[in-house]
CSV table of C-alpha atoms and ligand atoms in Angstrom, one decimal:
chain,number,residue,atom,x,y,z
A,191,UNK,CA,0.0,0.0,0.0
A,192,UNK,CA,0.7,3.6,-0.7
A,193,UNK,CA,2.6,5.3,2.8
A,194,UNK,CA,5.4,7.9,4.1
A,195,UNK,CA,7.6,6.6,6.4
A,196,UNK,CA,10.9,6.9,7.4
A,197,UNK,CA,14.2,4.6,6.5
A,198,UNK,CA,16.7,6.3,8.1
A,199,UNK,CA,17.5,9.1,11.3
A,200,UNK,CA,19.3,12.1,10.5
A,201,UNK,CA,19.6,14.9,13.2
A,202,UNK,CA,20.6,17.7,10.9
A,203,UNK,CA,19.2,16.8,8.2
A,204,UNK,CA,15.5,15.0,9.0
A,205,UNK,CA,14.1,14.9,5.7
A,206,UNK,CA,16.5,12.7,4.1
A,207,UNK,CA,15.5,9.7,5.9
A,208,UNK,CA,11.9,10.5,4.9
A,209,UNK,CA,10.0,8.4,1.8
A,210,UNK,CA,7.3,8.5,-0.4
A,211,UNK,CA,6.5,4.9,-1.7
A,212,UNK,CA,5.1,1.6,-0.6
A,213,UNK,CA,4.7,-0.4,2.7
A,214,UNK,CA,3.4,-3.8,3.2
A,215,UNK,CA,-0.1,-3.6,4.8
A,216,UNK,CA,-0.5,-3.0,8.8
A,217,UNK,CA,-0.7,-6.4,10.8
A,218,UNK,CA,-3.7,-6.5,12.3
A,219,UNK,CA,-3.5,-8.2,15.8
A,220,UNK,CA,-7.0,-10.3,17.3
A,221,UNK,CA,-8.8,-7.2,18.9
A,222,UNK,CA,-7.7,-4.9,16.4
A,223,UNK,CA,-9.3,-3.0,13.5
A,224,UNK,CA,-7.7,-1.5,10.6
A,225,UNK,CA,-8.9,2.3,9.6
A,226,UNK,CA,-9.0,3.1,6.1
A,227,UNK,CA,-7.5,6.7,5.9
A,228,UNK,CA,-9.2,9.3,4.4
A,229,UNK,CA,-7.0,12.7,6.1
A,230,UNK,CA,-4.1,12.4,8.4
A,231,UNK,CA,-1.9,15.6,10.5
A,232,UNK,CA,1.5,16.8,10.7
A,233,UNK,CA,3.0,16.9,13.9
A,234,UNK,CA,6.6,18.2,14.9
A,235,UNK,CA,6.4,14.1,16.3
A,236,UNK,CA,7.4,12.6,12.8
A,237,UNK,CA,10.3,15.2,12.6
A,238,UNK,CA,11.1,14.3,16.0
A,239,UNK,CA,11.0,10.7,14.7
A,240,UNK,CA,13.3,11.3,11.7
A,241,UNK,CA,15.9,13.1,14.4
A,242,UNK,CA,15.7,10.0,16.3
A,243,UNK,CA,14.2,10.8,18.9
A,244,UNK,CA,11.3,8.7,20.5
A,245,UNK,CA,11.7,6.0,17.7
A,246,UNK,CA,14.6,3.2,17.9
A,247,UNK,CA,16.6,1.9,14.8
A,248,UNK,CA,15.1,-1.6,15.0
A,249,UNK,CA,12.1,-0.2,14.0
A,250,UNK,CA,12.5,1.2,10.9
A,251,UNK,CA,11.1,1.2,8.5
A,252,UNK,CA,8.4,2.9,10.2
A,253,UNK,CA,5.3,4.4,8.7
A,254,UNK,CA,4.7,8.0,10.0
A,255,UNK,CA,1.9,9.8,11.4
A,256,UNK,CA,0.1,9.6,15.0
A,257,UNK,CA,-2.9,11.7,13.5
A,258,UNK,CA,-6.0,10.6,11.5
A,259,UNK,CA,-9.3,10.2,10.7
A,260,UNK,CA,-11.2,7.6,7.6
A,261,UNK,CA,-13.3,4.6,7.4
A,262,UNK,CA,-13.4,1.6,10.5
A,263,UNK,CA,-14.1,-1.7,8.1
A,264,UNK,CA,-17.9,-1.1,8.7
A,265,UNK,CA,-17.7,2.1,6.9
A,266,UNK,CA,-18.3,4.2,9.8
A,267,UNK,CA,-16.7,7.5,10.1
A,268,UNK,CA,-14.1,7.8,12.9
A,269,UNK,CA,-11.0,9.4,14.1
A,270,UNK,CA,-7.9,7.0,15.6
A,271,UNK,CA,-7.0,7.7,18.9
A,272,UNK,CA,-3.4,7.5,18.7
A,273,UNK,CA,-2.2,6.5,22.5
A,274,UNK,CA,-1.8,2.5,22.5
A,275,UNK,CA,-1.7,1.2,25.6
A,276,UNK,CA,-0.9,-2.8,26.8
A,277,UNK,CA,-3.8,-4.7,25.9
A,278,UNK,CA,-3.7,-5.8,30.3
A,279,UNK,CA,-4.0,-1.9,30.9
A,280,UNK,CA,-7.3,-0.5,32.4
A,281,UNK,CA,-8.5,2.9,33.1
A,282,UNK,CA,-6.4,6.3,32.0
A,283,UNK,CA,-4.1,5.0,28.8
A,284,UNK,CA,-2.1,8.3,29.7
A,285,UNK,CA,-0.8,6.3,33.1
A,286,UNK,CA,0.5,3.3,31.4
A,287,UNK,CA,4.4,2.6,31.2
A,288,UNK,CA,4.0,0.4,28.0
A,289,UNK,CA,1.8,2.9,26.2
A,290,UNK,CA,2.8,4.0,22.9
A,291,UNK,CA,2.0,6.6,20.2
A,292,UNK,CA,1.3,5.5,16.7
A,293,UNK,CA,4.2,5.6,14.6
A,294,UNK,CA,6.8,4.7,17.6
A,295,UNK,CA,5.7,1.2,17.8
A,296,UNK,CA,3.3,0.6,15.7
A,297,UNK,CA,3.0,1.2,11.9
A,298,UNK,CA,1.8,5.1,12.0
A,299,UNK,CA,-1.0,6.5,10.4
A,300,UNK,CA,0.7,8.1,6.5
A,301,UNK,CA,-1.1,5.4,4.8
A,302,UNK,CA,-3.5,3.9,3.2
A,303,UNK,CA,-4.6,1.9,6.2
A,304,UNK,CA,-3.5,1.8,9.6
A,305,UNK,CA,-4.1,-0.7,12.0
A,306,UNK,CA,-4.9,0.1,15.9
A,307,UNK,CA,-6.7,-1.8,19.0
A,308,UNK,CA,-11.3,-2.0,18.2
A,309,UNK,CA,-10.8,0.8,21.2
A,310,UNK,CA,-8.8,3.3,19.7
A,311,UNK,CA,-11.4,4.4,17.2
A,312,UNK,CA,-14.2,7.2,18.2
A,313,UNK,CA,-17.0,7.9,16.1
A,314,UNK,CA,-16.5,11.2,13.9
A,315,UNK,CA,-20.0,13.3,13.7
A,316,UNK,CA,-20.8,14.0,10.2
A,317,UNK,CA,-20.7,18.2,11.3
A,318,UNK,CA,-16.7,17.6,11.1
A,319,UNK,CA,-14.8,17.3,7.7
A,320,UNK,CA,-12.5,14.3,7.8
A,321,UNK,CA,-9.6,16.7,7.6
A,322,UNK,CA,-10.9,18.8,10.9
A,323,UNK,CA,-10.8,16.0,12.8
A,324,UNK,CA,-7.7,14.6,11.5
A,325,UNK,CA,-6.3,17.3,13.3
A,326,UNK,CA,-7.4,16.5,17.0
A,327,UNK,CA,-5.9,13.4,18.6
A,328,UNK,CA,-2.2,15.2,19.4
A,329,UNK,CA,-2.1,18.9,20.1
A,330,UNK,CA,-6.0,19.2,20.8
A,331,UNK,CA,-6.0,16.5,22.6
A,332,UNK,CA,-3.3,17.8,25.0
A,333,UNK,CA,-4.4,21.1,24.8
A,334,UNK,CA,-8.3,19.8,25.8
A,335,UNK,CA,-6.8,17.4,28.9
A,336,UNK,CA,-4.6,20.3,29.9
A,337,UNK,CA,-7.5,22.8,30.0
A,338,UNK,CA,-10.3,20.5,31.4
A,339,UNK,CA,-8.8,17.2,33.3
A,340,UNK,CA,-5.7,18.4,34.4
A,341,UNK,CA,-6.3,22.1,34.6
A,342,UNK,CA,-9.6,21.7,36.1
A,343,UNK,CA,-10.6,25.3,34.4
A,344,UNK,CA,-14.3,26.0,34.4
A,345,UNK,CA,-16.3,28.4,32.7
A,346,UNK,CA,-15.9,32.0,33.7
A,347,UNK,CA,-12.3,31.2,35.0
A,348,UNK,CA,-9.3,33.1,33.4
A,349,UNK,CA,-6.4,31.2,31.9
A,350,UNK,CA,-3.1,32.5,30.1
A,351,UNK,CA,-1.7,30.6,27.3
A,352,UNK,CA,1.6,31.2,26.3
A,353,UNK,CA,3.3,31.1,23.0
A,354,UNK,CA,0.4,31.9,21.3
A,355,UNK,CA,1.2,30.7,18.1
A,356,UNK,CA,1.9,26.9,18.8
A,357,UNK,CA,0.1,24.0,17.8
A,358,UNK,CA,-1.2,23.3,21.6
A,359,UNK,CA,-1.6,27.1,22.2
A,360,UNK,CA,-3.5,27.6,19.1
A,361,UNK,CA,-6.3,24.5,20.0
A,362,UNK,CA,-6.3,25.7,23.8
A,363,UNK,CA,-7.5,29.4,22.8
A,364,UNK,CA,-9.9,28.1,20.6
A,365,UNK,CA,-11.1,25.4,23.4
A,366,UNK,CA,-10.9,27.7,26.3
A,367,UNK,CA,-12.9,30.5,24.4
A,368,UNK,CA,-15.6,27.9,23.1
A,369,UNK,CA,-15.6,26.5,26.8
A,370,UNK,CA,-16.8,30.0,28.2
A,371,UNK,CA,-13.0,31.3,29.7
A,372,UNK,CA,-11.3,34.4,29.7
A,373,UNK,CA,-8.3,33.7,27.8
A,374,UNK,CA,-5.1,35.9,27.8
A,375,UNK,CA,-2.4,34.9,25.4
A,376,UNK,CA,1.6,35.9,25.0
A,377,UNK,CA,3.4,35.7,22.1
A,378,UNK,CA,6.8,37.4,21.1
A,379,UNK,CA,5.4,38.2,17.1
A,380,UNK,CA,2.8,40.9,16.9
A,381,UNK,CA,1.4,38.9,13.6
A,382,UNK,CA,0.6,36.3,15.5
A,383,UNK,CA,-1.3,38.4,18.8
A,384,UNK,CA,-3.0,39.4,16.1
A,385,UNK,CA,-4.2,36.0,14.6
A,386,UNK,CA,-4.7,34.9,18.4
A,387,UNK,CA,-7.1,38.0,19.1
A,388,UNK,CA,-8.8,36.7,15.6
A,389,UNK,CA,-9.3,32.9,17.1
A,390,UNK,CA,-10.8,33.9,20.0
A,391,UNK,CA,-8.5,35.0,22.8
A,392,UNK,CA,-9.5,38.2,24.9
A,393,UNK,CA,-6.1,40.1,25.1
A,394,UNK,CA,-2.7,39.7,23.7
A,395,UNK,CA,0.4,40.6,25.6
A,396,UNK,CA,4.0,40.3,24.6
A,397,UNK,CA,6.0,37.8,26.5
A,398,UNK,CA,7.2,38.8,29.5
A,399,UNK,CA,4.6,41.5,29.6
A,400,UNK,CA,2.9,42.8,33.2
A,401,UNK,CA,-0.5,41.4,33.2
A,402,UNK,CA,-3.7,43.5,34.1
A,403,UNK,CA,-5.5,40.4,36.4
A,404,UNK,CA,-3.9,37.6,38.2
A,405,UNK,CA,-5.0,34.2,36.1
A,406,UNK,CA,-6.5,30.6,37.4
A,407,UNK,CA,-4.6,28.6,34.8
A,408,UNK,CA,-1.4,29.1,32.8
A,409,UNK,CA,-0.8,26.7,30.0
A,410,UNK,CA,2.7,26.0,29.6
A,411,UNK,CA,4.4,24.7,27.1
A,412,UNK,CA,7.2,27.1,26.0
A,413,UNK,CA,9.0,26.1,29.5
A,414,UNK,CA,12.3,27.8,29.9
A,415,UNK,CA,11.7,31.0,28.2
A,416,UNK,CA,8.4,31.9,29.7
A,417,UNK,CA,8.2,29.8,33.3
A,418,UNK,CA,9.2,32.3,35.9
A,419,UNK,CA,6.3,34.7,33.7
A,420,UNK,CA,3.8,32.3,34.5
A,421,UNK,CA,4.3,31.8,38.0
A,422,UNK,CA,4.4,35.4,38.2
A,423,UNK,CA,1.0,35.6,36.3
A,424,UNK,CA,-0.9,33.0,39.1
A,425,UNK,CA,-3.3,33.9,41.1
A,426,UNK,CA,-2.7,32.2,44.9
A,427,UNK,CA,-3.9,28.7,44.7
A,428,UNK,CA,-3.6,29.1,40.7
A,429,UNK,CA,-2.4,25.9,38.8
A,430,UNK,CA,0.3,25.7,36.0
A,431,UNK,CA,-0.7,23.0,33.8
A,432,UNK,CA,3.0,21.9,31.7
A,433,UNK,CA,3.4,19.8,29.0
A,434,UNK,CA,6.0,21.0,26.5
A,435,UNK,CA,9.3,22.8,26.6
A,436,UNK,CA,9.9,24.1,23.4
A,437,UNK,CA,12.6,26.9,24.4
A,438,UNK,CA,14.3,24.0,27.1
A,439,UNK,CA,13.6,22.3,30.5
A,440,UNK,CA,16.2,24.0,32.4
A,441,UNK,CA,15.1,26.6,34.2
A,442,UNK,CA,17.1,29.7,35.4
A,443,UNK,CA,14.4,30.2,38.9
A,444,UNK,CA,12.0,27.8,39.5
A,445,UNK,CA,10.2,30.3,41.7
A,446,UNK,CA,9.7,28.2,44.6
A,447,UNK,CA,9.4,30.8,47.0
A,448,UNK,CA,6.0,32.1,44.7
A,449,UNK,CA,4.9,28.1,44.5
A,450,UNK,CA,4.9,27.4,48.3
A,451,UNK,CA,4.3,30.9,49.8
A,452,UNK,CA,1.1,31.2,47.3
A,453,UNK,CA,0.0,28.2,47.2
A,454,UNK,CA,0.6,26.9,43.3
A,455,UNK,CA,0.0,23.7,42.2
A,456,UNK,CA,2.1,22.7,39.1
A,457,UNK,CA,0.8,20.2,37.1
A,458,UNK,CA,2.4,17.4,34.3
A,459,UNK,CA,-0.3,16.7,31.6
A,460,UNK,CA,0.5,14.6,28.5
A,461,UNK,CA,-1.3,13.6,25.4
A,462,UNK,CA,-5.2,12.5,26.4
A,463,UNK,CA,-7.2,9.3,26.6
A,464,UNK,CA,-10.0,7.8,24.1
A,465,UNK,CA,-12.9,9.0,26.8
A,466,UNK,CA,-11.4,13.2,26.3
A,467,UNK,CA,-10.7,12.3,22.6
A,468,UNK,CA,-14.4,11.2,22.3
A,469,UNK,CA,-15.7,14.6,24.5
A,470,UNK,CA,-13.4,16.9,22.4
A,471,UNK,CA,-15.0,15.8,19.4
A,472,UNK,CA,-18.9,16.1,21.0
A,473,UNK,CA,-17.0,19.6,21.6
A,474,UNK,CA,-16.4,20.1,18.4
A,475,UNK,CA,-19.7,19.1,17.6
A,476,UNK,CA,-21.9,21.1,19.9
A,477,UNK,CA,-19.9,24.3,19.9
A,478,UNK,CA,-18.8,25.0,16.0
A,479,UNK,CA,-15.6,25.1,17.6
A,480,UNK,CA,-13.1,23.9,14.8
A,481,UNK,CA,-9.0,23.0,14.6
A,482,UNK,CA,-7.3,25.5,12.3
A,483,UNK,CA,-6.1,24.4,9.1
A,484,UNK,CA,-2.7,25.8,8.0
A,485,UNK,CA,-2.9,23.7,4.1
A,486,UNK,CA,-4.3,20.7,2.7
A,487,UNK,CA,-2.1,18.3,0.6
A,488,UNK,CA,-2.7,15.1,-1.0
A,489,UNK,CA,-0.5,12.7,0.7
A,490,UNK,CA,1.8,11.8,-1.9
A,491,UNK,CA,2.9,16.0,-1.6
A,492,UNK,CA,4.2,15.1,2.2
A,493,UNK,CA,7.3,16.0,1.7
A,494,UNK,CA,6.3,19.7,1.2
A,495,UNK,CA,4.2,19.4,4.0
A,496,UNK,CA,7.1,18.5,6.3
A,497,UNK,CA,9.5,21.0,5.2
A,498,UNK,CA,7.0,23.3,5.8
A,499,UNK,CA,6.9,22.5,9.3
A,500,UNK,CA,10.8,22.4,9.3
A,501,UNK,CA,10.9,25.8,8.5
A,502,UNK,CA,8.6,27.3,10.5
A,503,UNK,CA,6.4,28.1,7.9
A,504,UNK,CA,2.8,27.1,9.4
A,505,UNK,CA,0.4,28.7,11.5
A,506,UNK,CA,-2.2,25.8,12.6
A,507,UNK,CA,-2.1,22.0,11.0
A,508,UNK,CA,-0.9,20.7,8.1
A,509,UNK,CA,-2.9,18.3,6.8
A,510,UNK,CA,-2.4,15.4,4.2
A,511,UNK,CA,-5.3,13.8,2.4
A,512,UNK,CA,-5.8,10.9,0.3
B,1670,NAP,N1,3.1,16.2,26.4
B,1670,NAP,C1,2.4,16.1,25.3
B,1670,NAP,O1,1.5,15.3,25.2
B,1670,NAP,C2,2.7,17.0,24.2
B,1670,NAP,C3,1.8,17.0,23.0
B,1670,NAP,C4,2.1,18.0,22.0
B,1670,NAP,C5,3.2,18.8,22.2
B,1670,NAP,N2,4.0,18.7,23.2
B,1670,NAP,C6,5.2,19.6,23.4
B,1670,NAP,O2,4.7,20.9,23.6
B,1670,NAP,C7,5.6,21.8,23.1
B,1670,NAP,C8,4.9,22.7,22.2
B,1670,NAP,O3,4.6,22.0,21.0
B,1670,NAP,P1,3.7,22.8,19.9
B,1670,NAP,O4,3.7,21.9,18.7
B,1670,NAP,O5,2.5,23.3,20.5
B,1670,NAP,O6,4.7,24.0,19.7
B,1670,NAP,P2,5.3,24.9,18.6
B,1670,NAP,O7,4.3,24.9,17.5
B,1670,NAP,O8,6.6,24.4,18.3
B,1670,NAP,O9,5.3,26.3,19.3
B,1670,NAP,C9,5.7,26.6,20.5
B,1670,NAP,C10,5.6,28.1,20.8
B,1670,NAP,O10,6.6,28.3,21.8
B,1670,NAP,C11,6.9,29.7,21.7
B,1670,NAP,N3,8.4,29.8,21.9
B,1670,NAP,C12,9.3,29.1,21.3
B,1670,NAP,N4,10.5,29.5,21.7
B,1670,NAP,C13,10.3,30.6,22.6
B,1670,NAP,C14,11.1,31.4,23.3
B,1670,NAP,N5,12.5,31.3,23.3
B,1670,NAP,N6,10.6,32.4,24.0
B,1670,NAP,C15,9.2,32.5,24.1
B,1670,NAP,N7,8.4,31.7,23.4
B,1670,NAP,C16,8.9,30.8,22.7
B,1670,NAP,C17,6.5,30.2,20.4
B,1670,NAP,O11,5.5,31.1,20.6
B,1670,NAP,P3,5.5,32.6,20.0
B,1670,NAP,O12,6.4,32.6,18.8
B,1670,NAP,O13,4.1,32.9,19.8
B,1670,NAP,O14,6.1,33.5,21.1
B,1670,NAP,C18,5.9,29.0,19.7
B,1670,NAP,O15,4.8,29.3,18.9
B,1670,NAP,C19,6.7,21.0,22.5
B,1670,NAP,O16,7.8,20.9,23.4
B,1670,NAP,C20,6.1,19.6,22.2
B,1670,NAP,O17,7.0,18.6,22.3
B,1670,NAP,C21,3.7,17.8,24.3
């Protein structure tokens, strides 16, 4: 079958393990399914995964992609869940040591068909396209279990999320908005407040900038650059919900003075399980709230599509379609 997958690591140079061709098909285990795919998303995963990082040499080749939505083999609509935990596991896949994400393990979801557990599939309302909701099982997922499991944030509740033009940032302004919160965004571009005012946010500050309220909720992914900011930004008992450190992990303070004296809680939060997949898409659904989409290519253009993301060039997903 058609699929892009990658044959090689390179840290410098990702795309030149990257291909374009043809893959056996998937294995399909007892207890699994195998999704025909109809629209699938970039994330910076697969370029991790042609650094790589997250993905071991044994494994290749390995069929890209964590992201997708198509046909189950009854012809229903659905969108993959892309967290695979141990078939023994029970209750929140996020907790499980032997969990995986598509594309690490498992063949990923670039193709024409991907194989994943009967679970991991959630049924796609006909109100989103396939390529909208090819876009939600990594960054909106995060960004929704951040916001509303982790985070705890309620309607009427202020949060700040900063970096405002990342792939989590961008799905948490447009979740927090739809989900009735004042949202308060960072970012260091002007063109990009801009396009954050234009999703939804309320107010758009540069980084680093003096706030005019204390917030509930600070979603946190930038890490290094823009941590002491946040802390600084909490109201007392306020929560820091973290799950990204694009500018590094090290911090310079860790302002534990500010966590203990006021009473912060900071809090881990990583991808999501099939239960918040399946309420981010009723989400969806009842709200009109919808992923924004950066371009549309078929999938045999993915190589486009990835050096796009390798150079910065997008501003919401990239998504490949078949
Ligand atoms: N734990 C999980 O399940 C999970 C899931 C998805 C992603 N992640 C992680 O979350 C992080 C963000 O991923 P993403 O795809 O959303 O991000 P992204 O698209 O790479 O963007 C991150 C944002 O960080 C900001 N930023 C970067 N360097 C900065 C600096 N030096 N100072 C201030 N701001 C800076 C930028 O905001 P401005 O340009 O607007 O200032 C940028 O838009 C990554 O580390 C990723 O690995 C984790």
């Amino acid at each position: 079958m058609f699929a892009v997958y990658a044959d090689s690591f390179s840290k410098d140079d990702p795309l030149a393990g990257l291909q374009v061709g043809e893959r056996p098909e998937p294995d399909v285990p007892d207890g699994w399914t195998t999704v025909s795919v109809k629209a699938a998303s970039l994330n910076h995963h697969d370029l991790f995964s042609l650094r790589g990082v997250g993905l071991r040499e044994e494994a290749l080749p390995m069929i890209l992609g964590c992201d997708a939505a198509g046909h189950d083999e009854d012809g229903n609509e659905v969108v993959v869940h892309a967290v695979i935990s141990d078939p023994s596991w029970t209750g929140d896949e996020t907790f499980d040591p032997k969990r995986s994400l598509l594309s690490e393990r498992y063949q990923g979801t670039f193709a024409e068909r991907v194989a994943v557990p009967r679970r991991n599939v959630v049924p796609k309302p006909a109100s989103l396209s396939f390529e909208e909701a090819a876009c939600l099982p990594t960054a909106w997922l995060t960004a929704y279990r951040m916001l509303f499991t982790r985070g705890q944030l309620r309607a009427g509740e202020t949060v700040l999320v900063q970096g405002a033009g990342g792939g989590v940032a961008t799905a948490a302004i447009v979740l927090g908005r739809a989900a009735g919160l004042r949202v308060l965004v960072t970012s260091r571009d002007e063109a990009k407040r801009a396009r954050a005012l234009e999703l939804g946010a309320h107010e758009a500050f540069e980084s680093g900038a003096r706030l005019p309220v204390k917030v509930d909720a600070v979603i946190e992914t930038v890490g290094r650059a823009t941590w002491s900011h946040s802390i600084r930004a909490l109201r007392p008992g306020g929560r820091i919900v973290t799950s990204g450190t694009t500018s590094g992990p090290n911090l310079d303070d860790a302002e534990l003075t500010r966590i203990f004296f006021l009473q912060l809680s900071v809090v881990g939060s990583t991808m999501g399980t099939r239960d918040e997949l399946a309420g981010l898409v009723s989400m969806l659904d009842a709200t009109g709230a919808r992923p924004l989409v950066d371009r549309t290519l078929p999938m045999t253009e993915a190589r486009d599509g990835f050096a796009a993301m390798l150079g910065g060039e997008q501003f919401g997903k990239i998504v490949f379609t078949r």
